[in-house]
Amino acid sequence: MIVRALRSARQSERRVTTENWESIRLLLESDGMGFSLHVTTIRAGTTTPMWYQNHLEAVLCIAGEGEVQELESDAVHPIKPGTMYALDRHDKHVLRATTTMRTVCVFNPPLKGKEVHDASGAYPLDAEAICDKGVSAARGGGRSDAGA
Ligand code: 9YT
């Protein structure tokens, strides 16, 4: 079992930041789950164009609000806590955060670790990996840093 705390992940290289967002990458490719799991904070007032040509992503908003616009159809969807959007067709899109937004995101295939958007809005497949596994848990041979 893997147990990992957001607070300690934020103090590690699992925290990746850009001008528009901060991403705490709780699960990555090296964890062997087949997907990555992130808690992403989008800064208020930002507009972020994205186009995940190499990944599928689902995003669940848990705080704050904004909107996501599909660039193929121009459809605009309000985003608020409890709303999920899934980029099941590698959809080219723009995310606008009206207030600071907190989201939980999953990526398939999983991110390796250090990905930030390239010029097209994608994450490259050859990004630098993060492999910290946390310390061994007392039971079950798992990995835990939840108390850290
Ligand atoms: C909501 C969104 O896609 N923001 C960009 C960051 C990404 N979710 C990540 O790397 O965590």
mmCIF file of C-alpha atoms and ligand atoms in Angstrom:
data_model
loop_
_atom_site.group_PDB
_atom_site.id
_atom_site.type_symbol
_atom_site.label_atom_id
_atom_site.label_comp_id
_atom_site.label_asym_id
_atom_site.label_seq_id
_atom_site.Cartn_x
_atom_site.Cartn_y
_atom_site.Cartn_z
ATOM 1 C CA MET A 1 0.000 0.000 0.000
ATOM 2 C CA ILE A 2 1.110 3.528 -0.670
ATOM 3 C CA VAL A 3 0.106 6.205 1.834
ATOM 4 C CA ARG A 4 1.198 9.716 1.096
ATOM 5 C CA ALA A 5 0.202 13.059 2.634
ATOM 6 C CA LEU A 6 -0.427 16.165 0.573
ATOM 7 C CA ARG A 7 1.415 18.236 3.177
ATOM 8 C CA SER A 8 4.654 16.278 2.881
ATOM 9 C CA ALA A 9 4.350 15.903 -0.898
ATOM 10 C CA ARG A 10 4.170 19.701 -1.105
ATOM 11 C CA GLN A 11 7.589 19.886 0.596
ATOM 12 C CA SER A 12 9.120 17.490 -1.956
ATOM 13 C CA GLU A 13 9.971 17.471 -5.651
ATOM 14 C CA ARG A 14 6.408 16.228 -6.245
ATOM 15 C CA ARG A 15 5.418 19.915 -6.181
ATOM 16 C CA VAL A 16 5.660 21.425 -9.671
ATOM 17 C CA THR A 17 4.749 25.074 -10.210
ATOM 18 C CA THR A 18 4.253 27.392 -13.160
ATOM 19 C CA GLU A 19 2.998 30.961 -13.429
ATOM 20 C CA ASN A 20 -0.637 29.776 -13.639
ATOM 21 C CA TRP A 21 -0.754 26.664 -11.423
ATOM 22 C CA GLU A 22 0.766 24.500 -8.735
ATOM 23 C CA SER A 23 0.522 20.716 -9.075
ATOM 24 C CA ILE A 24 1.188 18.303 -6.191
ATOM 25 C CA ARG A 25 1.761 14.932 -7.845
ATOM 26 C CA LEU A 26 0.703 12.335 -5.296
ATOM 27 C CA LEU A 27 0.995 9.357 -7.661
ATOM 28 C CA LEU A 28 3.317 9.115 -10.653
ATOM 29 C CA GLU A 29 4.405 6.493 -13.163
ATOM 30 C CA SER A 30 7.058 5.187 -10.752
ATOM 31 C CA ASP A 31 4.270 4.233 -8.297
ATOM 32 C CA GLY A 32 3.016 1.628 -10.786
ATOM 33 C CA MET A 33 -0.702 2.437 -10.626
ATOM 34 C CA GLY A 34 -1.207 3.029 -14.356
ATOM 35 C CA PHE A 35 -2.398 6.596 -13.777
ATOM 36 C CA SER A 36 -1.112 9.690 -11.987
ATOM 37 C CA LEU A 37 -3.065 11.631 -9.352
ATOM 38 C CA HIS A 38 -2.533 15.311 -8.698
ATOM 39 C CA VAL A 39 -3.971 18.078 -6.556
ATOM 40 C CA THR A 40 -3.736 21.163 -8.729
ATOM 41 C CA THR A 41 -4.332 24.750 -7.675
ATOM 42 C CA ILE A 42 -5.099 27.174 -10.510
ATOM 43 C CA ARG A 43 -4.282 30.776 -9.689
ATOM 44 C CA ALA A 44 -7.171 33.293 -9.718
ATOM 45 C CA GLY A 45 -7.520 35.357 -12.883
ATOM 46 C CA THR A 46 -5.382 33.052 -15.049
ATOM 47 C CA THR A 47 -6.145 31.677 -18.507
ATOM 48 C CA THR A 48 -4.389 28.428 -19.425
ATOM 49 C CA PRO A 49 -4.572 26.951 -22.943
ATOM 50 C CA MET A 50 -3.924 23.178 -22.953
ATOM 51 C CA TRP A 51 -3.912 20.320 -25.429
ATOM 52 C CA TYR A 52 -2.921 16.974 -23.955
ATOM 53 C CA GLN A 53 -2.065 15.179 -27.170
ATOM 54 C CA ASN A 54 -0.200 12.404 -25.309
ATOM 55 C CA HIS A 55 -2.530 11.937 -22.325
ATOM 56 C CA LEU A 56 -6.145 11.597 -21.222
ATOM 57 C CA GLU A 57 -7.013 13.765 -18.205
ATOM 58 C CA ALA A 58 -10.007 13.994 -15.861
ATOM 59 C CA VAL A 59 -10.358 17.043 -13.604
ATOM 60 C CA LEU A 60 -12.657 17.325 -10.566
ATOM 61 C CA CYS A 61 -13.099 20.812 -9.120
ATOM 62 C CA ILE A 62 -13.239 20.748 -5.311
ATOM 63 C CA ALA A 63 -12.965 24.498 -4.592
ATOM 64 C CA GLY A 64 -13.177 27.823 -6.403
ATOM 65 C CA GLU A 65 -14.722 28.493 -9.768
ATOM 66 C CA GLY A 66 -14.070 29.268 -13.386
ATOM 67 C CA GLU A 67 -14.851 27.903 -16.830
ATOM 68 C CA VAL A 68 -13.444 25.544 -19.423
ATOM 69 C CA GLN A 69 -13.814 26.248 -23.131
ATOM 70 C CA GLU A 70 -13.557 23.594 -25.825
ATOM 71 C CA LEU A 71 -11.646 25.125 -28.716
ATOM 72 C CA GLU A 72 -13.084 22.894 -31.445
ATOM 73 C CA SER A 73 -16.720 23.901 -30.782
ATOM 74 C CA ASP A 74 -16.162 27.005 -28.623
ATOM 75 C CA ALA A 75 -18.547 25.472 -26.041
ATOM 76 C CA VAL A 76 -17.996 27.015 -22.594
ATOM 77 C CA HIS A 77 -18.709 25.033 -19.407
ATOM 78 C CA PRO A 78 -18.901 26.676 -15.966
ATOM 79 C CA ILE A 79 -16.715 24.895 -13.416
ATOM 80 C CA LYS A 80 -17.524 24.893 -9.700
ATOM 81 C CA PRO A 81 -17.004 22.475 -6.798
ATOM 82 C CA GLY A 82 -18.421 19.074 -7.729
ATOM 83 C CA THR A 83 -18.028 19.549 -11.485
ATOM 84 C CA MET A 84 -15.767 17.136 -13.393
ATOM 85 C CA TYR A 85 -14.533 17.401 -16.950
ATOM 86 C CA ALA A 86 -12.755 14.617 -18.841
ATOM 87 C CA LEU A 87 -10.628 15.234 -21.923
ATOM 88 C CA ASP A 88 -11.591 11.918 -23.486
ATOM 89 C CA ARG A 89 -10.724 13.060 -27.002
ATOM 90 C CA HIS A 90 -7.489 14.889 -26.255
ATOM 91 C CA ASP A 91 -9.638 18.008 -26.520
ATOM 92 C CA LYS A 92 -7.886 21.303 -27.113
ATOM 93 C CA HIS A 93 -9.198 23.622 -24.377
ATOM 94 C CA VAL A 94 -8.717 26.750 -22.288
ATOM 95 C CA LEU A 95 -9.215 26.867 -18.520
ATOM 96 C CA ARG A 96 -10.082 30.237 -16.959
ATOM 97 C CA ALA A 97 -10.015 30.523 -13.180
ATOM 98 C CA THR A 98 -12.278 33.278 -11.848
ATOM 99 C CA THR A 99 -11.175 32.574 -8.268
ATOM 100 C CA THR A 100 -8.394 30.326 -6.994
ATOM 101 C CA MET A 101 -9.495 26.849 -8.083
ATOM 102 C CA ARG A 102 -8.465 23.602 -6.453
ATOM 103 C CA THR A 103 -8.822 20.456 -8.551
ATOM 104 C CA VAL A 104 -8.034 16.754 -8.336
ATOM 105 C CA CYS A 105 -6.644 15.490 -11.656
ATOM 106 C CA VAL A 106 -5.813 12.043 -13.025
ATOM 107 C CA PHE A 107 -3.702 11.357 -16.096
ATOM 108 C CA ASN A 108 -3.489 8.258 -18.285
ATOM 109 C CA PRO A 109 -0.762 7.367 -19.084
ATOM 110 C CA PRO A 110 0.667 8.550 -15.767
ATOM 111 C CA LEU A 111 2.996 11.523 -15.672
ATOM 112 C CA LYS A 112 6.643 10.760 -14.923
ATOM 113 C CA GLY A 113 7.091 13.740 -12.617
ATOM 114 C CA LYS A 114 8.449 17.028 -13.895
ATOM 115 C CA GLU A 115 6.094 17.716 -16.822
ATOM 116 C CA VAL A 116 5.134 21.281 -17.662
ATOM 117 C CA HIS A 117 3.256 22.362 -20.795
ATOM 118 C CA ASP A 118 5.235 22.631 -24.023
ATOM 119 C CA ALA A 119 4.525 25.309 -26.645
ATOM 120 C CA SER A 120 1.500 23.373 -27.962
ATOM 121 C CA GLY A 121 -0.023 22.909 -24.485
ATOM 122 C CA ALA A 122 0.952 19.222 -24.207
ATOM 123 C CA TYR A 123 3.058 17.312 -21.700
ATOM 124 C CA PRO A 124 5.961 15.572 -23.454
ATOM 125 C CA LEU A 125 6.334 11.815 -22.920
ATOM 126 C CA ASP A 126 10.056 12.029 -22.107
ATOM 127 C CA ALA A 127 9.894 14.276 -19.019
ATOM 128 C CA GLU A 128 12.274 13.795 -16.101
ATOM 129 C CA ALA A 129 10.979 11.173 -13.655
ATOM 130 C CA ILE A 130 10.485 11.477 -9.899
ATOM 131 C CA CYS A 131 11.095 8.200 -8.077
ATOM 132 C CA ASP A 132 10.896 9.007 -4.337
ATOM 133 C CA LYS A 133 8.857 6.202 -2.782
ATOM 134 C CA GLY A 134 8.526 7.473 0.766
ATOM 135 C CA VAL A 135 9.612 5.440 3.765
ATOM 136 C CA SER A 136 8.489 1.867 4.432
ATOM 137 C CA ALA A 137 5.278 1.495 6.391
ATOM 138 C CA ALA A 138 5.339 -0.508 9.632
ATOM 139 C CA ARG A 139 2.837 -3.062 8.348
ATOM 140 C CA GLY A 140 2.219 -4.767 5.057
ATOM 141 C CA GLY A 141 5.500 -3.827 3.451
ATOM 142 C CA GLY A 142 3.899 -0.724 2.018
ATOM 143 C CA ARG A 143 5.200 2.786 1.626
ATOM 144 C CA SER A 144 4.058 5.620 3.801
ATOM 145 C CA ASP A 145 5.056 9.176 4.453
ATOM 146 C CA ALA A 146 1.670 10.190 5.834
ATOM 147 C CA GLY A 147 3.158 11.024 9.225
ATOM 148 C CA ALA A 148 6.004 13.050 7.767
HETATM 149 C C1 9YT B 1 -6.443 21.759 -14.590
HETATM 150 C C2 9YT B 1 -5.161 21.542 -15.336
HETATM 151 O O1 9YT B 1 -5.107 20.744 -16.207
HETATM 152 N N1 9YT B 1 -4.119 22.270 -14.947
HETATM 153 C C3 9YT B 1 -2.784 22.038 -15.451
HETATM 154 C C4 9YT B 1 -1.953 21.237 -14.478
HETATM 155 C C5 9YT B 1 -2.272 19.763 -14.487
HETATM 156 N N2 9YT B 1 -3.581 19.454 -14.014
HETATM 157 C C6 9YT B 1 -1.242 19.070 -13.607
HETATM 158 O O2 9YT B 1 -0.137 18.860 -14.061
HETATM 159 O O3 9YT B 1 -1.570 18.745 -12.448
#
